[in-house]
Amino acid sequence: MTDRTNEYEAIIGLETHIQLNTVTKVFCTCKADSWNEPPNINICPVCSGLPGVLPVLNQAVVEKAVLLAAAMHAEIQPVSYFDRKNYFYPDLPKGYQISQYDMPLATGGYLDLPMPEGYQRHVRIAKLHIEEDAGKTKNENGRRLIDFNRCGVPLVEMVTEPDLRSADEAAQYLIRLRQLLRWLDVSDADMEKAHLRCDANVSIRLKGTNVLNPKTEIKNVNSIVAVREAIQTEIERQIREVTSGREIQAWTLEWDEDQGVLRKMRSKETEADYRYFHEPDLLPLRIEPDWMQSILASLPELPLERRGRFVEQYEIPEYDADILTNERSLSDYFEAAVQAYASDPKRVSNWLMNDVLRMINERGLTAGKMQLKAQYLAEIIKMVDAGSINISTGKSLLEKVEDSGRPPANIVQEQGLARVSDEEAIRKVSEEVLAENPEQVAAYQGGKTTLIGWFVGQVMKKSRGKADPQLARTLLEKLLDNQ
Ligand SMILES: [Zn+2]
């Protein structure tokens, strides 16, 4: 059988649930974040749905959701409604979830994905709304355990149009969305902690056609790597089915990460099953112009815009700009360091991307939390440029400043790290090295001149890295030739 994989393209839409990082839940004052806490302690009559209680909308939830909607270029509605989504499930004590349905907070919008291959994918957003989370069900030793801590935790649900064309694009969407959520500080966006959850709708069609074929929905995938794998697996399965003359059924599938396979869950519920109606206990959500303005005042320059500006303004490669805008405080740090350094931005970028970023990652920090302030980094680079310390001292200073939080110049002075370019001092060390190694001297003078590197190494070692290696080499050659 010939491989017909290339005749098909995938049509993918993603539905994401984003846990907002507010302090309290969406309709009560219970603590929202229960990660690593015992079950059923951050609950109250409101979020556990006791009769007679009334929800009160958390202002911070609306503000974070509006900020996100604006960053997604969505149209924020001046009036939206909360609705009850009715269904019965043990981890939903109220018997309904408060969500938004036909008049959501925002509609439209998009996210542009610059793909590593060089093209850009434009992903439209169909709708964006606020809702509350349900509890968590866990099966353990044949018993079903329910944790209500998560009931009432604020979520934004965001649904894309079916604009993604491959598993890689779907993964890239999540990478860029996660970057944006952290950039805006609206969510911690940690998929492993379910702050960012993703369901994928997948179908295929012959390239060049624009029909929409039956799709399957993949649920419960909890890492970006797994999303990519699950979607790729499903695309391949659908192509196999269709090319063997079978039809695709609208299944809901669950990704089994250990086995790397998709399992069928249940046939899909239709929306009518939820019997939506406006939530009678909450007023319509009105976002007056003044409020809107004050929220949008804190909308920062977005990551992709900043990336573009870095390339233009600092004339650094796109590769650098992409890494430096990966995280907001890193991009702030870069700009502050460039300003303090007041010279070639690419040089700052090199230091940051190589040694500083490695240190940040090793220590599990963010740039904004470092003791090695941007000003200090600039000072270190300047000292290296001026030749007052050598490059390896400069690099070791990064750690020393980070450990102590003290200005690099002070450390250099106290620890005597300034480079020894004093000819007399280096000559003295060189003479010592030669005196201590008569065999190598004899070998060198017998013609094995490649030993010069070894002698330089000994001088560097003896001077604890402070000697100017160029000068040491010249002096050593002179001494050896004259002996
Ligand atoms: Zn509560």
Short mmCIF file of C-alpha atoms and ligand atoms in Angstrom, two decimals:
data_model
loop_
_atom_site.label_atom_id
_atom_site.label_comp_id
_atom_site.label_asym_id
_atom_site.label_seq_id
_atom_site.Cartn_x
_atom_site.Cartn_y
_atom_site.Cartn_z
CA MET A 1 0.00 0.00 0.00
CA THR A 2 1.35 3.45 -0.84
CA ASP A 3 1.74 5.97 1.94
CA ARG A 4 -0.93 8.61 1.46
CA THR A 5 -0.15 10.58 4.63
CA ASN A 6 1.02 13.60 2.67
CA GLU A 7 -2.29 13.98 0.89
CA TYR A 8 -4.00 14.93 4.14
CA GLU A 9 -3.88 17.91 6.42
CA ALA A 10 -5.00 18.14 10.01
CA ILE A 11 -7.58 20.58 11.28
CA ILE A 12 -7.06 21.28 14.95
CA GLY A 13 -8.83 23.50 17.43
CA LEU A 14 -7.82 23.85 21.06
CA GLU A 15 -9.96 24.49 24.07
CA THR A 16 -7.92 25.71 26.99
CA HIS A 17 -8.83 26.19 30.62
CA ILE A 18 -6.62 28.69 32.34
CA GLN A 19 -6.50 28.90 36.11
CA LEU A 20 -6.15 32.54 37.12
CA ASN A 21 -3.64 33.21 39.89
CA THR A 22 -5.91 35.28 42.12
CA VAL A 23 -5.55 34.96 45.88
CA THR A 24 -9.16 33.97 46.45
CA LYS A 25 -11.75 32.01 44.50
CA VAL A 26 -14.15 33.54 42.00
CA PHE A 27 -17.33 33.76 44.13
CA CYS A 28 -16.13 33.43 47.74
CA THR A 29 -13.12 34.35 49.85
CA CYS A 30 -11.62 30.85 50.09
CA LYS A 31 -7.97 30.55 49.16
CA ALA A 32 -7.74 29.70 45.47
CA ASP A 33 -4.44 27.84 45.39
CA SER A 34 -4.58 24.49 47.16
CA TRP A 35 -1.55 22.88 45.54
CA ASN A 36 0.10 20.57 48.07
CA GLU A 37 -2.59 21.15 50.65
CA PRO A 38 -4.77 18.47 52.22
CA PRO A 39 -8.14 17.93 50.56
CA ASN A 40 -11.29 19.78 51.55
CA ILE A 41 -9.82 22.56 53.67
CA ASN A 42 -10.17 25.60 51.37
CA ILE A 43 -13.93 25.36 51.17
CA CYS A 44 -16.99 27.23 52.49
CA PRO A 45 -20.78 27.08 52.09
CA VAL A 46 -20.59 29.15 48.87
CA CYS A 47 -18.11 27.06 46.91
CA SER A 48 -19.43 23.78 48.23
CA GLY A 49 -22.92 24.79 47.18
CA LEU A 50 -24.95 24.73 50.38
CA PRO A 51 -28.56 25.97 49.97
CA GLY A 52 -29.27 29.67 50.46
CA VAL A 53 -25.78 31.04 49.90
CA LEU A 54 -25.01 33.79 47.39
CA PRO A 55 -21.97 34.12 45.14
CA VAL A 56 -20.08 37.44 45.12
CA LEU A 57 -17.92 38.10 42.09
CA ASN A 58 -14.20 38.59 42.72
CA GLN A 59 -13.07 41.82 41.05
CA ALA A 60 -9.52 40.56 40.52
CA VAL A 61 -10.85 37.67 38.42
CA VAL A 62 -12.57 40.08 36.04
CA GLU A 63 -9.49 42.28 35.83
CA LYS A 64 -7.16 39.40 34.98
CA ALA A 65 -9.62 38.01 32.44
CA VAL A 66 -9.99 41.42 30.79
CA LEU A 67 -6.23 41.83 30.63
CA LEU A 68 -5.89 38.45 28.96
CA ALA A 69 -8.72 39.24 26.52
CA ALA A 70 -7.03 42.50 25.58
CA ALA A 71 -3.70 40.75 25.05
CA MET A 72 -5.48 38.26 22.77
CA HIS A 73 -6.82 41.25 20.78
CA ALA A 74 -10.35 40.12 21.63
CA GLU A 75 -13.40 42.31 21.70
CA ILE A 76 -14.30 42.86 25.33
CA GLN A 77 -18.03 43.12 25.87
CA PRO A 78 -19.27 46.02 28.01
CA VAL A 79 -22.00 43.70 29.34
CA SER A 80 -21.75 39.96 29.73
CA TYR A 81 -23.72 37.39 31.68
CA PHE A 82 -23.03 34.49 33.95
CA ASP A 83 -24.94 31.31 33.25
CA ARG A 84 -25.60 28.06 35.00
CA LYS A 85 -24.30 25.02 33.22
CA ASN A 86 -26.29 22.17 34.70
CA TYR A 87 -24.91 18.71 34.97
CA PHE A 88 -24.63 16.07 37.59
CA TYR A 89 -21.28 14.86 38.73
CA PRO A 90 -20.01 13.93 42.18
CA ASP A 91 -17.28 16.60 42.22
CA LEU A 92 -19.80 19.34 41.42
CA PRO A 93 -21.69 19.77 44.68
CA LYS A 94 -23.99 22.54 43.41
CA GLY A 95 -25.25 20.44 40.51
CA TYR A 96 -24.27 23.29 38.18
CA GLN A 97 -21.21 25.23 37.27
CA ILE A 98 -21.33 29.01 36.97
CA SER A 99 -19.98 29.84 33.56
CA GLN A 100 -20.68 32.23 30.71
CA TYR A 101 -22.52 31.02 27.66
CA ASP A 102 -24.13 33.06 24.88
CA MET A 103 -22.94 36.47 26.11
CA PRO A 104 -19.37 35.86 27.21
CA LEU A 105 -16.80 38.38 28.42
CA ALA A 106 -15.03 38.57 25.08
CA THR A 107 -15.34 37.37 21.50
CA GLY A 108 -12.90 37.21 18.61
CA GLY A 109 -9.23 37.86 18.98
CA TYR A 110 -6.17 35.97 17.85
CA LEU A 111 -2.69 34.77 18.68
CA ASP A 112 0.05 34.82 16.06
CA LEU A 113 2.52 31.97 16.27
CA PRO A 114 5.95 32.46 14.77
CA MET A 115 6.90 28.88 13.84
CA PRO A 116 10.51 27.71 14.09
CA GLU A 117 10.38 26.85 10.36
CA GLY A 118 10.00 30.57 9.62
CA TYR A 119 6.32 30.97 8.78
CA GLN A 120 3.66 32.48 11.01
CA ARG A 121 0.36 30.82 11.92
CA HIS A 122 -2.57 33.10 12.72
CA VAL A 123 -4.89 31.45 15.23
CA ARG A 124 -8.28 33.04 15.74
CA ILE A 125 -10.06 32.88 19.08
CA ALA A 126 -13.75 32.08 18.98
CA LYS A 127 -14.62 32.98 22.54
CA LEU A 128 -13.22 33.72 25.93
CA HIS A 129 -15.18 33.51 29.14
CA ILE A 130 -14.93 33.31 32.91
CA GLU A 131 -16.09 30.24 34.81
CA GLU A 132 -15.57 28.41 38.06
CA ASP A 133 -13.73 25.13 38.35
CA ALA A 134 -15.28 21.94 39.69
CA GLY A 135 -13.77 19.66 42.34
CA LYS A 136 -11.34 16.84 41.75
CA THR A 137 -12.17 13.16 41.71
CA LYS A 138 -9.54 10.59 42.47
CA ASN A 139 -9.89 6.82 42.28
CA GLU A 140 -7.86 5.05 44.92
CA ASN A 141 -7.99 1.37 45.89
CA GLY A 142 -11.44 0.93 44.44
CA ARG A 143 -12.78 3.97 46.28
CA ARG A 144 -13.75 7.29 44.78
CA LEU A 145 -12.34 10.24 46.70
CA ILE A 146 -13.50 13.79 46.13
CA ASP A 147 -11.59 16.98 46.90
CA PHE A 148 -13.69 20.17 46.81
CA ASN A 149 -10.72 22.54 47.23
CA ARG A 150 -10.80 23.27 43.53
CA CYS A 151 -14.52 24.14 43.48
CA GLY A 152 -14.87 27.82 42.64
CA VAL A 153 -11.28 28.33 41.55
CA PRO A 154 -11.38 30.96 38.78
CA LEU A 155 -10.86 29.83 35.21
CA VAL A 156 -10.83 31.46 31.85
CA GLU A 157 -11.94 29.18 29.08
CA MET A 158 -10.58 30.09 25.70
CA VAL A 159 -11.54 28.32 22.50
CA THR A 160 -9.68 28.66 19.23
CA GLU A 161 -11.11 28.37 15.75
CA PRO A 162 -9.89 25.21 13.97
CA ASP A 163 -6.89 27.11 12.58
CA LEU A 164 -4.01 24.85 13.60
CA ARG A 165 -2.64 22.48 10.98
CA SER A 166 -0.23 20.18 12.80
CA ALA A 167 0.70 18.78 16.18
CA ASP A 168 3.72 21.10 16.20
CA GLU A 169 1.51 24.14 15.71
CA ALA A 170 -0.73 23.03 18.55
CA ALA A 171 2.32 22.68 20.79
CA GLN A 172 3.58 26.08 19.69
CA TYR A 173 0.19 27.61 20.53
CA LEU A 174 0.49 26.31 24.08
CA ILE A 175 4.09 27.49 24.38
CA ARG A 176 3.14 31.01 23.29
CA LEU A 177 -0.02 31.04 25.38
CA ARG A 178 1.90 29.95 28.48
CA GLN A 179 4.49 32.66 27.82
CA LEU A 180 1.73 35.27 27.51
CA LEU A 181 -0.11 34.16 30.67
CA ARG A 182 3.06 34.42 32.74
CA TRP A 183 4.03 37.67 31.05
CA LEU A 184 0.70 39.21 32.07
CA ASP A 185 0.88 37.57 35.49
CA VAL A 186 -2.68 36.29 35.10
CA SER A 187 -1.81 32.62 35.60
CA ASP A 188 1.14 30.53 36.71
CA ALA A 189 0.32 28.42 33.64
CA ASP A 190 1.95 25.28 34.93
CA MET A 191 0.42 22.40 32.98
CA GLU A 192 1.64 19.78 35.44
CA LYS A 193 -0.33 21.58 38.16
CA ALA A 194 -3.36 21.88 35.86
CA HIS A 195 -3.16 25.68 35.76
CA LEU A 196 -3.31 25.31 32.03
CA ARG A 197 -5.44 22.49 30.65
CA CYS A 198 -5.97 21.66 27.06
CA ASP A 199 -8.49 19.63 25.06
CA ALA A 200 -7.85 19.21 21.37
CA ASN A 201 -10.36 18.74 18.56
CA VAL A 202 -8.77 16.89 15.69
CA SER A 203 -9.98 16.04 12.21
CA ILE A 204 -8.34 15.54 8.83
CA ARG A 205 -9.16 16.37 5.23
CA LEU A 206 -7.59 16.06 1.81
CA LYS A 207 -5.29 18.99 1.16
CA GLY A 208 -6.88 21.59 -1.06
CA THR A 209 -10.41 20.94 0.14
CA ASN A 210 -12.20 22.92 2.81
CA VAL A 211 -14.72 20.47 4.18
CA LEU A 212 -14.86 19.84 7.90
CA ASN A 213 -14.94 16.13 8.66
CA PRO A 214 -16.06 14.46 11.89
CA LYS A 215 -13.64 15.28 14.66
CA THR A 216 -12.49 13.58 17.79
CA GLU A 217 -11.77 15.30 21.06
CA ILE A 218 -8.65 14.50 23.06
CA LYS A 219 -8.95 15.21 26.77
CA ASN A 220 -6.76 15.25 29.86
CA VAL A 221 -3.36 15.90 28.42
CA ASN A 222 -1.10 17.52 30.96
CA SER A 223 2.07 18.61 29.27
CA ILE A 224 2.97 20.30 26.02
CA VAL A 225 5.03 17.29 24.93
CA ALA A 226 2.04 15.03 25.58
CA VAL A 227 -0.31 17.31 23.62
CA ARG A 228 2.01 17.11 20.62
CA GLU A 229 2.30 13.33 20.88
CA ALA A 230 -1.41 12.73 21.42
CA ILE A 231 -2.43 14.90 18.46
CA GLN A 232 0.20 13.35 16.18
CA THR A 233 -0.95 9.87 17.17
CA GLU A 234 -4.57 10.79 16.47
CA ILE A 235 -3.81 12.37 13.08
CA GLU A 236 -2.00 9.20 12.04
CA ARG A 237 -4.84 7.02 13.29
CA GLN A 238 -7.46 9.03 11.37
CA ILE A 239 -5.45 8.86 8.16
CA ARG A 240 -5.14 5.10 8.58
CA GLU A 241 -8.89 4.77 9.14
CA VAL A 242 -9.89 6.93 6.18
CA THR A 243 -7.42 5.39 3.75
CA SER A 244 -8.74 1.96 4.72
CA GLY A 245 -12.24 3.11 3.84
CA ARG A 246 -13.56 3.49 7.39
CA GLU A 247 -15.37 6.51 8.79
CA ILE A 248 -14.19 8.64 11.69
CA GLN A 249 -16.51 8.51 14.70
CA ALA A 250 -16.93 11.56 16.93
CA TRP A 251 -15.22 9.97 19.90
CA THR A 252 -13.85 11.53 23.02
CA LEU A 253 -10.40 10.18 23.63
CA GLU A 254 -8.12 10.14 26.60
CA TRP A 255 -4.32 10.15 26.29
CA ASP A 256 -2.51 7.44 28.23
CA GLU A 257 0.89 8.94 28.69
CA ASP A 258 2.62 5.79 29.95
CA GLN A 259 1.46 3.63 27.07
CA GLY A 260 1.48 6.40 24.45
CA VAL A 261 -2.01 5.46 23.27
CA LEU A 262 -5.42 7.10 23.06
CA ARG A 263 -8.39 5.42 24.69
CA LYS A 264 -12.04 6.02 23.96
CA MET A 265 -13.86 7.70 26.86
CA ARG A 266 -17.54 8.24 26.18
CA SER A 267 -19.71 9.57 23.36
CA LYS A 268 -19.84 13.33 23.43
CA GLU A 269 -22.57 15.22 25.24
CA THR A 270 -24.36 17.84 23.23
CA GLU A 271 -24.70 21.36 24.57
CA ALA A 272 -28.43 21.02 25.02
CA ASP A 273 -27.73 18.56 27.83
CA TYR A 274 -26.51 21.42 30.00
CA ARG A 275 -29.77 23.42 30.07
CA TYR A 276 -27.99 26.77 30.31
CA PHE A 277 -29.79 29.77 31.80
CA HIS A 278 -28.64 33.12 33.18
CA GLU A 279 -27.40 32.85 36.75
CA PRO A 280 -30.14 34.51 38.82
CA ASP A 281 -27.88 35.19 41.81
CA LEU A 282 -25.42 37.39 39.91
CA LEU A 283 -25.93 40.72 38.17
CA PRO A 284 -24.85 41.11 34.58
CA LEU A 285 -21.14 41.89 34.46
CA ARG A 286 -20.79 45.51 33.37
CA ILE A 287 -17.39 46.87 32.56
CA GLU A 288 -17.72 50.62 32.64
CA PRO A 289 -15.26 52.61 30.48
CA ASP A 290 -13.39 53.97 33.52
CA TRP A 291 -12.83 50.54 34.95
CA MET A 292 -11.81 49.19 31.56
CA GLN A 293 -9.32 52.00 31.17
CA SER A 294 -7.76 51.43 34.56
CA ILE A 295 -7.35 47.71 33.80
CA LEU A 296 -5.85 48.31 30.38
CA ALA A 297 -3.42 50.82 31.85
CA SER A 298 -1.46 47.85 33.17
CA LEU A 299 -1.34 46.03 29.82
CA PRO A 300 2.37 45.69 29.08
CA GLU A 301 4.15 45.54 25.76
CA LEU A 302 3.46 41.96 24.63
CA PRO A 303 6.19 39.35 24.16
CA LEU A 304 6.08 39.18 20.37
CA GLU A 305 6.02 42.96 20.04
CA ARG A 306 8.96 43.22 22.37
CA ARG A 307 10.81 40.55 20.45
CA GLY A 308 10.35 42.56 17.26
CA ARG A 309 11.47 45.76 18.93
CA PHE A 310 14.62 44.11 20.32
CA VAL A 311 15.66 43.08 16.80
CA GLU A 312 15.03 46.60 15.48
CA GLN A 313 16.30 48.71 18.30
CA TYR A 314 19.26 46.69 19.57
CA GLU A 315 20.12 44.99 16.29
CA ILE A 316 20.39 41.58 17.89
CA PRO A 317 19.49 38.38 15.98
CA GLU A 318 15.90 37.13 16.15
CA TYR A 319 17.22 34.04 17.90
CA ASP A 320 18.58 36.17 20.76
CA ALA A 321 15.45 38.33 20.88
CA ASP A 322 13.28 35.23 21.16
CA ILE A 323 15.21 33.86 24.11
CA LEU A 324 15.46 37.24 25.82
CA THR A 325 11.71 37.77 25.59
CA ASN A 326 10.87 34.28 26.76
CA GLU A 327 10.09 35.67 30.18
CA ARG A 328 9.15 39.23 31.03
CA SER A 329 11.62 39.95 33.81
CA LEU A 330 14.43 38.61 31.62
CA SER A 331 13.50 41.07 28.89
CA ASP A 332 13.39 43.90 31.44
CA TYR A 333 16.76 42.76 32.75
CA PHE A 334 18.28 42.77 29.28
CA GLU A 335 17.13 46.31 28.62
CA ALA A 336 18.38 47.54 31.98
CA ALA A 337 21.76 45.87 31.43
CA VAL A 338 22.09 47.32 27.93
CA GLN A 339 21.36 50.74 29.31
CA ALA A 340 23.90 50.38 32.11
CA TYR A 341 26.52 48.97 29.77
CA ALA A 342 25.92 51.72 27.20
CA SER A 343 27.71 49.89 24.44
CA ASP A 344 27.16 46.92 22.09
CA PRO A 345 23.83 45.25 23.08
CA LYS A 346 24.89 41.99 21.43
CA ARG A 347 27.68 41.69 23.97
CA VAL A 348 25.16 41.93 26.81
CA SER A 349 22.98 39.42 25.03
CA ASN A 350 25.86 36.94 24.77
CA TRP A 351 26.66 37.16 28.47
CA LEU A 352 23.01 36.83 29.37
CA MET A 353 22.18 33.94 27.07
CA ASN A 354 25.22 31.90 27.94
CA ASP A 355 26.38 32.23 31.52
CA VAL A 356 23.66 34.22 33.25
CA LEU A 357 20.80 32.16 31.85
CA ARG A 358 22.55 28.94 32.82
CA MET A 359 22.88 30.23 36.38
CA ILE A 360 19.23 31.33 36.42
CA ASN A 361 18.13 27.87 35.31
CA GLU A 362 20.44 26.00 37.65
CA ARG A 363 19.21 28.01 40.62
CA GLY A 364 15.55 27.92 39.60
CA LEU A 365 15.34 31.71 39.61
CA THR A 366 13.89 34.32 37.32
CA ALA A 367 15.98 37.25 36.10
CA GLY A 368 13.95 39.66 38.19
CA LYS A 369 14.77 37.77 41.38
CA MET A 370 18.55 37.74 40.94
CA GLN A 371 20.93 39.45 43.31
CA LEU A 372 23.16 39.96 40.31
CA LYS A 373 21.41 43.14 39.25
CA ALA A 374 21.53 44.28 35.62
CA GLN A 375 23.82 47.10 36.73
CA TYR A 376 26.29 44.59 38.20
CA LEU A 377 26.31 42.47 35.07
CA ALA A 378 27.12 45.59 33.04
CA GLU A 379 29.97 46.42 35.43
CA ILE A 380 31.44 42.95 35.11
CA ILE A 381 31.37 43.11 31.31
CA LYS A 382 32.99 46.54 31.43
CA MET A 383 35.80 45.27 33.69
CA VAL A 384 36.46 42.44 31.24
CA ASP A 385 36.41 44.87 28.30
CA ALA A 386 38.87 47.15 30.06
CA GLY A 387 41.17 44.22 30.77
CA SER A 388 41.13 44.80 34.51
CA ILE A 389 39.89 41.25 35.03
CA ASN A 390 40.16 38.34 32.64
CA ILE A 391 37.19 36.53 31.15
CA SER A 392 37.23 33.55 33.49
CA THR A 393 37.35 35.84 36.52
CA GLY A 394 34.41 37.73 34.99
CA LYS A 395 32.42 34.54 34.69
CA SER A 396 33.23 33.39 38.22
CA LEU A 397 32.15 36.82 39.46
CA LEU A 398 28.61 36.19 38.23
CA GLU A 399 28.18 33.45 40.84
CA LYS A 400 29.98 35.41 43.53
CA VAL A 401 27.80 38.47 43.09
CA GLU A 402 24.69 36.29 42.95
CA ASP A 403 25.70 34.55 46.18
CA SER A 404 26.52 37.71 48.08
CA GLY A 405 24.49 40.44 46.41
CA ARG A 406 27.53 42.70 46.66
CA PRO A 407 28.94 44.99 43.95
CA PRO A 408 31.44 43.14 41.72
CA ALA A 409 34.13 45.82 42.09
CA ASN A 410 34.21 45.24 45.87
CA ILE A 411 34.62 41.51 45.42
CA VAL A 412 37.42 41.99 42.92
CA GLN A 413 39.25 44.24 45.32
CA GLU A 414 38.78 42.10 48.43
CA GLN A 415 39.67 38.82 46.80
CA GLY A 416 42.52 40.27 44.77
CA LEU A 417 41.00 39.09 41.51
CA ALA A 418 42.29 41.89 39.35
CA ARG A 419 44.30 40.55 36.48
CA VAL A 420 48.04 40.52 37.00
CA SER A 421 49.44 42.23 33.97
CA ASP A 422 52.43 43.45 35.91
CA GLU A 423 55.37 42.06 33.98
CA GLU A 424 57.61 41.67 37.02
CA ALA A 425 55.06 39.61 38.91
CA ILE A 426 54.44 37.28 35.98
CA ARG A 427 58.15 36.95 35.30
CA LYS A 428 58.70 35.91 38.88
CA VAL A 429 56.02 33.22 38.71
CA SER A 430 57.37 32.07 35.34
CA GLU A 431 60.87 31.69 36.76
CA GLU A 432 59.51 29.66 39.62
CA VAL A 433 57.66 27.37 37.24
CA LEU A 434 60.80 26.81 35.17
CA ALA A 435 62.93 26.17 38.26
CA GLU A 436 60.46 23.60 39.54
CA ASN A 437 60.24 21.69 36.26
CA PRO A 438 63.76 21.03 34.93
CA GLU A 439 62.69 17.96 32.94
CA GLN A 440 60.10 19.87 30.94
CA VAL A 441 62.57 22.70 30.42
CA ALA A 442 65.09 20.24 29.02
CA ALA A 443 62.44 18.70 26.78
CA TYR A 444 61.41 22.10 25.48
CA GLN A 445 64.95 23.09 24.79
CA GLY A 446 65.48 19.70 23.11
CA GLY A 447 62.87 20.75 20.53
CA LYS A 448 59.50 19.91 22.10
CA THR A 449 58.28 23.51 21.84
CA THR A 450 54.62 22.48 22.08
CA LEU A 451 55.27 22.33 25.82
CA ILE A 452 54.86 26.12 25.91
CA GLY A 453 51.13 25.69 26.42
CA TRP A 454 51.77 23.49 29.43
CA PHE A 455 54.13 26.11 30.94
CA VAL A 456 51.52 28.84 30.42
CA GLY A 457 49.01 26.59 32.15
CA GLN A 458 51.34 26.21 35.15
CA VAL A 459 51.79 29.97 35.39
CA MET A 460 48.03 30.48 35.25
CA LYS A 461 47.55 27.87 37.94
CA LYS A 462 50.17 29.39 40.20
CA SER A 463 48.71 32.86 39.75
CA ARG A 464 45.24 31.47 40.40
CA GLY A 465 44.04 32.48 36.96
CA LYS A 466 44.94 36.11 37.31
CA ALA A 467 47.95 36.29 34.99
CA ASP A 468 47.54 37.65 31.52
CA PRO A 469 48.15 34.45 29.51
CA GLN A 470 49.44 36.32 26.45
CA LEU A 471 52.08 38.09 28.49
CA ALA A 472 52.98 34.89 30.35
CA ARG A 473 53.60 33.13 27.05
CA THR A 474 55.90 35.85 25.73
CA LEU A 475 57.88 35.93 28.96
CA LEU A 476 58.17 32.15 29.14
CA GLU A 477 59.44 31.94 25.57
CA LYS A 478 62.06 34.57 26.30
CA LEU A 479 63.20 32.87 29.50
CA LEU A 480 63.36 29.44 27.90
CA ASP A 481 65.29 30.67 24.89
CA ASN A 482 67.83 32.49 27.04
CA GLN A 483 68.49 29.75 29.55
ZN ZN B 1 -15.48 29.07 49.34
#
